[in-house]
PDB file of C-alpha atoms in Angstrom:
ATOM      1  CA  UNK A   1      -0.797   4.070 -19.281  1.00  0.00           C
ATOM      2  CA  UNK A   2       0.373   0.555 -20.019  1.00  0.00           C
ATOM      3  CA  UNK A   3       1.123  -1.905 -17.218  1.00  0.00           C
ATOM      4  CA  UNK A   4       4.848  -2.215 -18.023  1.00  0.00           C
ATOM      5  CA  UNK A   5       5.254   1.580 -18.085  1.00  0.00           C
ATOM      6  CA  UNK A   6       3.553   1.849 -14.689  1.00  0.00           C
ATOM      7  CA  UNK A   7       5.769  -0.896 -13.237  1.00  0.00           C
ATOM      8  CA  UNK A   8       8.874   0.792 -14.641  1.00  0.00           C
ATOM      9  CA  UNK A   9       8.016   4.164 -13.074  1.00  0.00           C
ATOM     10  CA  UNK A  10       7.295   2.536  -9.705  1.00  0.00           C
ATOM     11  CA  UNK A  11      10.603   0.662  -9.908  1.00  0.00           C
ATOM     12  CA  UNK A  12      12.480   3.966  -9.630  1.00  0.00           C
ATOM     13  CA  UNK A  13      10.928   4.983  -6.306  1.00  0.00           C
ATOM     14  CA  UNK A  14      13.066   5.422  -3.208  1.00  0.00           C
ATOM     15  CA  UNK A  15      12.401   2.765  -0.558  1.00  0.00           C
ATOM     16  CA  UNK A  16      13.004   2.383   3.188  1.00  0.00           C
ATOM     17  CA  UNK A  17      16.621   2.850   4.248  1.00  0.00           C
ATOM     18  CA  UNK A  18      15.892   1.828   7.837  1.00  0.00           C
ATOM     19  CA  UNK A  19      12.601  -0.099   8.014  1.00  0.00           C
ATOM     20  CA  UNK A  20      10.917  -0.539  11.381  1.00  0.00           C
ATOM     21  CA  UNK A  21      10.200  -4.157  12.212  1.00  0.00           C
ATOM     22  CA  UNK A  22       7.532  -3.297  14.809  1.00  0.00           C
ATOM     23  CA  UNK A  23       5.528  -1.585  12.032  1.00  0.00           C
ATOM     24  CA  UNK A  24       6.123  -4.520   9.653  1.00  0.00           C
ATOM     25  CA  UNK A  25       7.531  -2.114   7.069  1.00  0.00           C
ATOM     26  CA  UNK A  26       8.181  -3.947   3.832  1.00  0.00           C
ATOM     27  CA  UNK A  27       8.331  -2.100   0.533  1.00  0.00           C
ATOM     28  CA  UNK A  28       5.482  -2.825  -1.848  1.00  0.00           C
ATOM     29  CA  UNK A  29       7.402  -3.834  -4.956  1.00  0.00           C
ATOM     30  CA  UNK A  30       6.664  -2.321  -8.369  1.00  0.00           C
ATOM     31  CA  UNK A  31       5.436  -5.630  -9.802  1.00  0.00           C
ATOM     32  CA  UNK A  32       2.644  -6.225  -7.288  1.00  0.00           C
ATOM     33  CA  UNK A  33       1.819  -2.506  -6.873  1.00  0.00           C
ATOM     34  CA  UNK A  34       1.408  -1.950 -10.601  1.00  0.00           C
ATOM     35  CA  UNK A  35      -0.859  -4.974 -10.951  1.00  0.00           C
ATOM     36  CA  UNK A  36      -2.985  -4.032  -7.955  1.00  0.00           C
ATOM     37  CA  UNK A  37      -3.693  -0.503  -9.239  1.00  0.00           C
ATOM     38  CA  UNK A  38      -3.896  -1.545 -12.889  1.00  0.00           C
ATOM     39  CA  UNK A  39      -6.555  -4.120 -11.965  1.00  0.00           C
ATOM     40  CA  UNK A  40      -8.436  -1.612  -9.802  1.00  0.00           C
ATOM     41  CA  UNK A  41      -8.617   0.813 -12.730  1.00  0.00           C
ATOM     42  CA  UNK A  42      -8.914  -1.395 -15.794  1.00  0.00           C
ATOM     43  CA  UNK A  43     -11.266  -4.005 -14.356  1.00  0.00           C
ATOM     44  CA  UNK A  44     -13.390  -1.914 -11.983  1.00  0.00           C
ATOM     45  CA  UNK A  45     -12.814   1.777 -12.829  1.00  0.00           C
ATOM     46  CA  UNK A  46     -11.869   2.528  -9.218  1.00  0.00           C
ATOM     47  CA  UNK A  47      -8.922   4.916  -9.811  1.00  0.00           C
ATOM     48  CA  UNK A  48      -9.167   7.418 -12.678  1.00  0.00           C
ATOM     49  CA  UNK A  49     -11.049  10.541 -11.602  1.00  0.00           C
ATOM     50  CA  UNK A  50     -11.411   9.214  -8.039  1.00  0.00           C
ATOM     51  CA  UNK A  51     -10.112  10.128  -4.600  1.00  0.00           C
ATOM     52  CA  UNK A  52      -7.703   7.337  -3.644  1.00  0.00           C
ATOM     53  CA  UNK A  53      -6.326   6.844  -0.116  1.00  0.00           C
ATOM     54  CA  UNK A  54      -3.228   4.741   0.515  1.00  0.00           C
ATOM     55  CA  UNK A  55      -3.465   3.400   4.086  1.00  0.00           C
ATOM     56  CA  UNK A  56      -0.080   2.739   5.685  1.00  0.00           C
ATOM     57  CA  UNK A  57       1.412   4.350   2.601  1.00  0.00           C
ATOM     58  CA  UNK A  58       5.039   3.812   3.566  1.00  0.00           C
ATOM     59  CA  UNK A  59       7.091   5.144   0.656  1.00  0.00           C
ATOM     60  CA  UNK A  60       3.919   5.978  -1.290  1.00  0.00           C
ATOM     61  CA  UNK A  61       4.093   3.293  -3.967  1.00  0.00           C
ATOM     62  CA  UNK A  62       0.384   2.362  -4.129  1.00  0.00           C
ATOM     63  CA  UNK A  63      -0.861   5.942  -3.846  1.00  0.00           C
ATOM     64  CA  UNK A  64       1.564   7.191  -6.490  1.00  0.00           C
ATOM     65  CA  UNK A  65       0.502   4.362  -8.797  1.00  0.00           C
ATOM     66  CA  UNK A  66      -3.036   5.676  -8.368  1.00  0.00           C
ATOM     67  CA  UNK A  67      -1.891   9.183  -9.250  1.00  0.00           C
ATOM     68  CA  UNK A  68      -0.108   7.864 -12.354  1.00  0.00           C
ATOM     69  CA  UNK A  69      -3.366   6.176 -13.396  1.00  0.00           C
ATOM     70  CA  UNK A  70      -5.319   9.424 -13.175  1.00  0.00           C
ATOM     71  CA  UNK A  71      -6.690   9.663  -9.632  1.00  0.00           C
ATOM     72  CA  UNK A  72      -8.058  13.168  -9.011  1.00  0.00           C
ATOM     73  CA  UNK A  73      -6.681  13.254  -5.484  1.00  0.00           C
ATOM     74  CA  UNK A  74      -4.347  10.898  -3.605  1.00  0.00           C
ATOM     75  CA  UNK A  75      -4.044  10.787   0.175  1.00  0.00           C
ATOM     76  CA  UNK A  76      -1.224   8.861   1.847  1.00  0.00           C
ATOM     77  CA  UNK A  77      -1.625   7.986   5.516  1.00  0.00           C
ATOM     78  CA  UNK A  78       1.104   6.558   7.734  1.00  0.00           C
ATOM     79  CA  UNK A  79       2.081   6.492  11.407  1.00  0.00           C
ATOM     80  CA  UNK A  80       5.787   6.831  10.535  1.00  0.00           C
ATOM     81  CA  UNK A  81       6.988  10.351   9.728  1.00  0.00           C
ATOM     82  CA  UNK A  82      10.150   9.053   8.028  1.00  0.00           C
ATOM     83  CA  UNK A  83       8.025   7.039   5.600  1.00  0.00           C
ATOM     84  CA  UNK A  84       5.992  10.127   4.809  1.00  0.00           C
ATOM     85  CA  UNK A  85       9.206  12.022   4.037  1.00  0.00           C
ATOM     86  CA  UNK A  86      10.176   9.327   1.524  1.00  0.00           C
ATOM     87  CA  UNK A  87       6.668   9.345   0.023  1.00  0.00           C
ATOM     88  CA  UNK A  88       6.898  13.123  -0.349  1.00  0.00           C
ATOM     89  CA  UNK A  89      10.258  12.848  -2.146  1.00  0.00           C
ATOM     90  CA  UNK A  90       8.887  10.126  -4.426  1.00  0.00           C
ATOM     91  CA  UNK A  91       5.875  12.281  -5.324  1.00  0.00           C
ATOM     92  CA  UNK A  92       8.169  15.216  -6.026  1.00  0.00           C
ATOM     93  CA  UNK A  93      10.428  13.066  -8.239  1.00  0.00           C
ATOM     94  CA  UNK A  94       7.415  11.939 -10.280  1.00  0.00           C
ATOM     95  CA  UNK A  95       5.997  15.487 -10.303  1.00  0.00           C
ATOM     96  CA  UNK A  96       2.770  14.251  -8.736  1.00  0.00           C
ATOM     97  CA  UNK A  97       0.567  15.629  -5.976  1.00  0.00           C
ATOM     98  CA  UNK A  98      -0.012  13.465  -2.928  1.00  0.00           C
ATOM     99  CA  UNK A  99      -1.551  14.752   0.304  1.00  0.00           C
ATOM    100  CA  UNK A 100       0.125  13.133   3.298  1.00  0.00           C
ATOM    101  CA  UNK A 101      -1.372  12.585   6.757  1.00  0.00           C
ATOM    102  CA  UNK A 102       0.712  11.559   9.773  1.00  0.00           C
ATOM    103  CA  UNK A 103      -1.691   9.419  11.785  1.00  0.00           C
ATOM    104  CA  UNK A 104      -2.241   6.044  13.415  1.00  0.00           C
ATOM    105  CA  UNK A 105      -4.876   4.403  11.211  1.00  0.00           C
ATOM    106  CA  UNK A 106      -6.983   3.602  14.309  1.00  0.00           C
ATOM    107  CA  UNK A 107      -7.261   7.347  15.026  1.00  0.00           C
ATOM    108  CA  UNK A 108      -8.080   8.451  11.473  1.00  0.00           C
ATOM    109  CA  UNK A 109     -10.866  11.021  11.355  1.00  0.00           C
ATOM    110  CA  UNK A 110     -11.754  11.039   7.633  1.00  0.00           C
ATOM    111  CA  UNK A 111     -15.491  11.150   7.182  1.00  0.00           C
ATOM    112  CA  UNK A 112     -17.208   8.662   4.913  1.00  0.00           C
ATOM    113  CA  UNK A 113     -17.888   9.814   1.373  1.00  0.00           C
ATOM    114  CA  UNK A 114     -14.652  11.791   1.060  1.00  0.00           C
ATOM    115  CA  UNK A 115     -12.639   8.826  -0.290  1.00  0.00           C
ATOM    116  CA  UNK A 116     -13.754   6.672  -3.200  1.00  0.00           C
ATOM    117  CA  UNK A 117     -11.090   3.956  -3.128  1.00  0.00           C
ATOM    118  CA  UNK A 118      -8.708   2.742  -0.432  1.00  0.00           C
ATOM    119  CA  UNK A 119      -5.584   0.804  -1.393  1.00  0.00           C
ATOM    120  CA  UNK A 120      -3.278  -0.787   1.133  1.00  0.00           C
ATOM    121  CA  UNK A 121      -0.577  -3.243   1.930  1.00  0.00           C
ATOM    122  CA  UNK A 122      -1.292  -3.379   5.664  1.00  0.00           C
ATOM    123  CA  UNK A 123       0.919  -5.032   8.260  1.00  0.00           C
ATOM    124  CA  UNK A 124       0.218  -8.763   7.952  1.00  0.00           C
ATOM    125  CA  UNK A 125      -0.293  -9.004  11.711  1.00  0.00           C
ATOM    126  CA  UNK A 126       2.734 -11.222  12.344  1.00  0.00           C
ATOM    127  CA  UNK A 127       4.166  -8.802  14.940  1.00  0.00           C
ATOM    128  CA  UNK A 128       0.913  -7.437  16.310  1.00  0.00           C
ATOM    129  CA  UNK A 129      -2.002  -9.802  15.818  1.00  0.00           C
ATOM    130  CA  UNK A 130      -5.021  -8.152  14.215  1.00  0.00           C
ATOM    131  CA  UNK A 131      -3.237  -5.067  12.922  1.00  0.00           C
ATOM    132  CA  UNK A 132      -4.299  -5.939   9.372  1.00  0.00           C
ATOM    133  CA  UNK A 133      -7.911  -5.975  10.541  1.00  0.00           C
ATOM    134  CA  UNK A 134      -7.554  -2.473  12.026  1.00  0.00           C
ATOM    135  CA  UNK A 135      -6.604  -1.240   8.558  1.00  0.00           C
ATOM    136  CA  UNK A 136      -9.408  -3.154   6.873  1.00  0.00           C
ATOM    137  CA  UNK A 137     -12.023  -1.925   9.370  1.00  0.00           C
ATOM    138  CA  UNK A 138     -11.041   1.698   8.789  1.00  0.00           C
ATOM    139  CA  UNK A 139     -10.860   1.222   5.013  1.00  0.00           C
ATOM    140  CA  UNK A 140     -14.420  -0.084   4.924  1.00  0.00           C
ATOM    141  CA  UNK A 141     -15.529   2.806   7.113  1.00  0.00           C
ATOM    142  CA  UNK A 142     -13.945   5.446   4.865  1.00  0.00           C
ATOM    143  CA  UNK A 143     -14.226   4.166   1.271  1.00  0.00           C
ATOM    144  CA  UNK A 144     -17.415   4.758  -0.685  1.00  0.00           C
ATOM    145  CA  UNK A 145     -16.511   2.578  -3.684  1.00  0.00           C
ATOM    146  CA  UNK A 146     -13.893  -0.103  -2.942  1.00  0.00           C
ATOM    147  CA  UNK A 147     -11.065  -1.258  -0.695  1.00  0.00           C
ATOM    148  CA  UNK A 148      -8.095  -3.143  -2.158  1.00  0.00           C
ATOM    149  CA  UNK A 149      -5.939  -4.937   0.387  1.00  0.00           C
ATOM    150  CA  UNK A 150      -3.084  -7.450   0.334  1.00  0.00           C
ATOM    151  CA  UNK A 151      -3.282 -10.197   2.967  1.00  0.00           C
ATOM    152  CA  UNK A 152      -0.893 -13.003   3.787  1.00  0.00           C
ATOM    153  CA  UNK A 153      -1.885 -16.488   2.727  1.00  0.00           C
ATOM    154  CA  UNK A 154      -0.177 -19.798   2.168  1.00  0.00           C
ATOM    155  CA  UNK A 155      -2.490 -21.239  -0.467  1.00  0.00           C
ATOM    156  CA  UNK A 156      -2.456 -18.768  -3.370  1.00  0.00           C
ATOM    157  CA  UNK A 157      -0.209 -17.985  -6.342  1.00  0.00           C
ATOM    158  CA  UNK A 158       0.228 -14.204  -5.850  1.00  0.00           C
ATOM    159  CA  UNK A 159       3.657 -13.544  -4.338  1.00  0.00           C
ATOM    160  CA  UNK A 160       5.017 -10.623  -2.302  1.00  0.00           C
ATOM    161  CA  UNK A 161       8.819 -10.284  -2.398  1.00  0.00           C
ATOM    162  CA  UNK A 162      10.260  -9.523   1.027  1.00  0.00           C
ATOM    163  CA  UNK A 163      13.933  -8.492   0.821  1.00  0.00           C
ATOM    164  CA  UNK A 164      16.461  -9.119   3.586  1.00  0.00           C
ATOM    165  CA  UNK A 165      15.849  -6.065   5.802  1.00  0.00           C
ATOM    166  CA  UNK A 166      16.126  -7.100   9.423  1.00  0.00           C
ATOM    167  CA  UNK A 167      18.815  -8.833  11.502  1.00  0.00           C
ATOM    168  CA  UNK A 168      16.618 -11.870  12.106  1.00  0.00           C
ATOM    169  CA  UNK A 169      16.172 -12.456   8.349  1.00  0.00           C
ATOM    170  CA  UNK A 170      18.325 -15.381   7.255  1.00  0.00           C
ATOM    171  CA  UNK A 171      17.717 -15.316   3.482  1.00  0.00           C
ATOM    172  CA  UNK A 172      18.479 -12.629   0.898  1.00  0.00           C
ATOM    173  CA  UNK A 173      14.825 -12.537  -0.170  1.00  0.00           C
ATOM    174  CA  UNK A 174      11.638 -14.477   0.533  1.00  0.00           C
ATOM    175  CA  UNK A 175       8.462 -14.710  -1.516  1.00  0.00           C
ATOM    176  CA  UNK A 176       5.375 -14.599   0.684  1.00  0.00           C
ATOM    177  CA  UNK A 177       2.070 -15.756  -0.732  1.00  0.00           C
ATOM    178  CA  UNK A 178      -0.567 -13.016  -0.552  1.00  0.00           C
ATOM    179  CA  UNK A 179      -4.133 -12.523  -1.658  1.00  0.00           C
ATOM    180  CA  UNK A 180      -5.421  -9.312  -3.152  1.00  0.00           C
ATOM    181  CA  UNK A 181      -8.916  -8.677  -1.848  1.00  0.00           C
ATOM    182  CA  UNK A 182     -11.417  -6.198  -3.214  1.00  0.00           C
ATOM    183  CA  UNK A 183     -14.090  -5.203  -0.720  1.00  0.00           C
ATOM    184  CA  UNK A 184     -17.137  -3.131  -1.582  1.00  0.00           C
ATOM    185  CA  UNK A 185     -18.530  -1.129   1.346  1.00  0.00           C
ATOM    186  CA  UNK A 186     -22.276  -1.430   1.874  1.00  0.00           C
TER     187      UNK A 186
END
């Protein structure tokens, strides 16, 4: 699948209608999601034929991108049941399979070796300091091949579009600088 086709399919996904600020729920846009998964597959071979887990899957964008790129099995994990409902509808609309787990990432009981690749857009930790590290710790514990994670930065060129979602937001949209990290578990 070509990058533009992947981005186009992801652009049609349903997103949060009532995001929860305490969970730092921001939709992972089709532009950044398509590039993250396209890079994981076409540069490192970490998607096609693999078991891919989307930590804090929200509406399922990253996991479904993995499924579109040929993942054998996709697991979406989120603490918010409403997000999982949206992810389920998105998978159904794309006619893709995605196993969904309702769980706090800190309590995840997946054994190592079951998941090849973890993808995530974790909370940046602006509401609850260190929450991004909880996700990263568990990703490294679970993944056998690689962990791809977006993290907030102020010194890089990769941008994450944050739309006006919450009452305290003053602008229609803000671009937040993020880094995409690829970690290889030892």
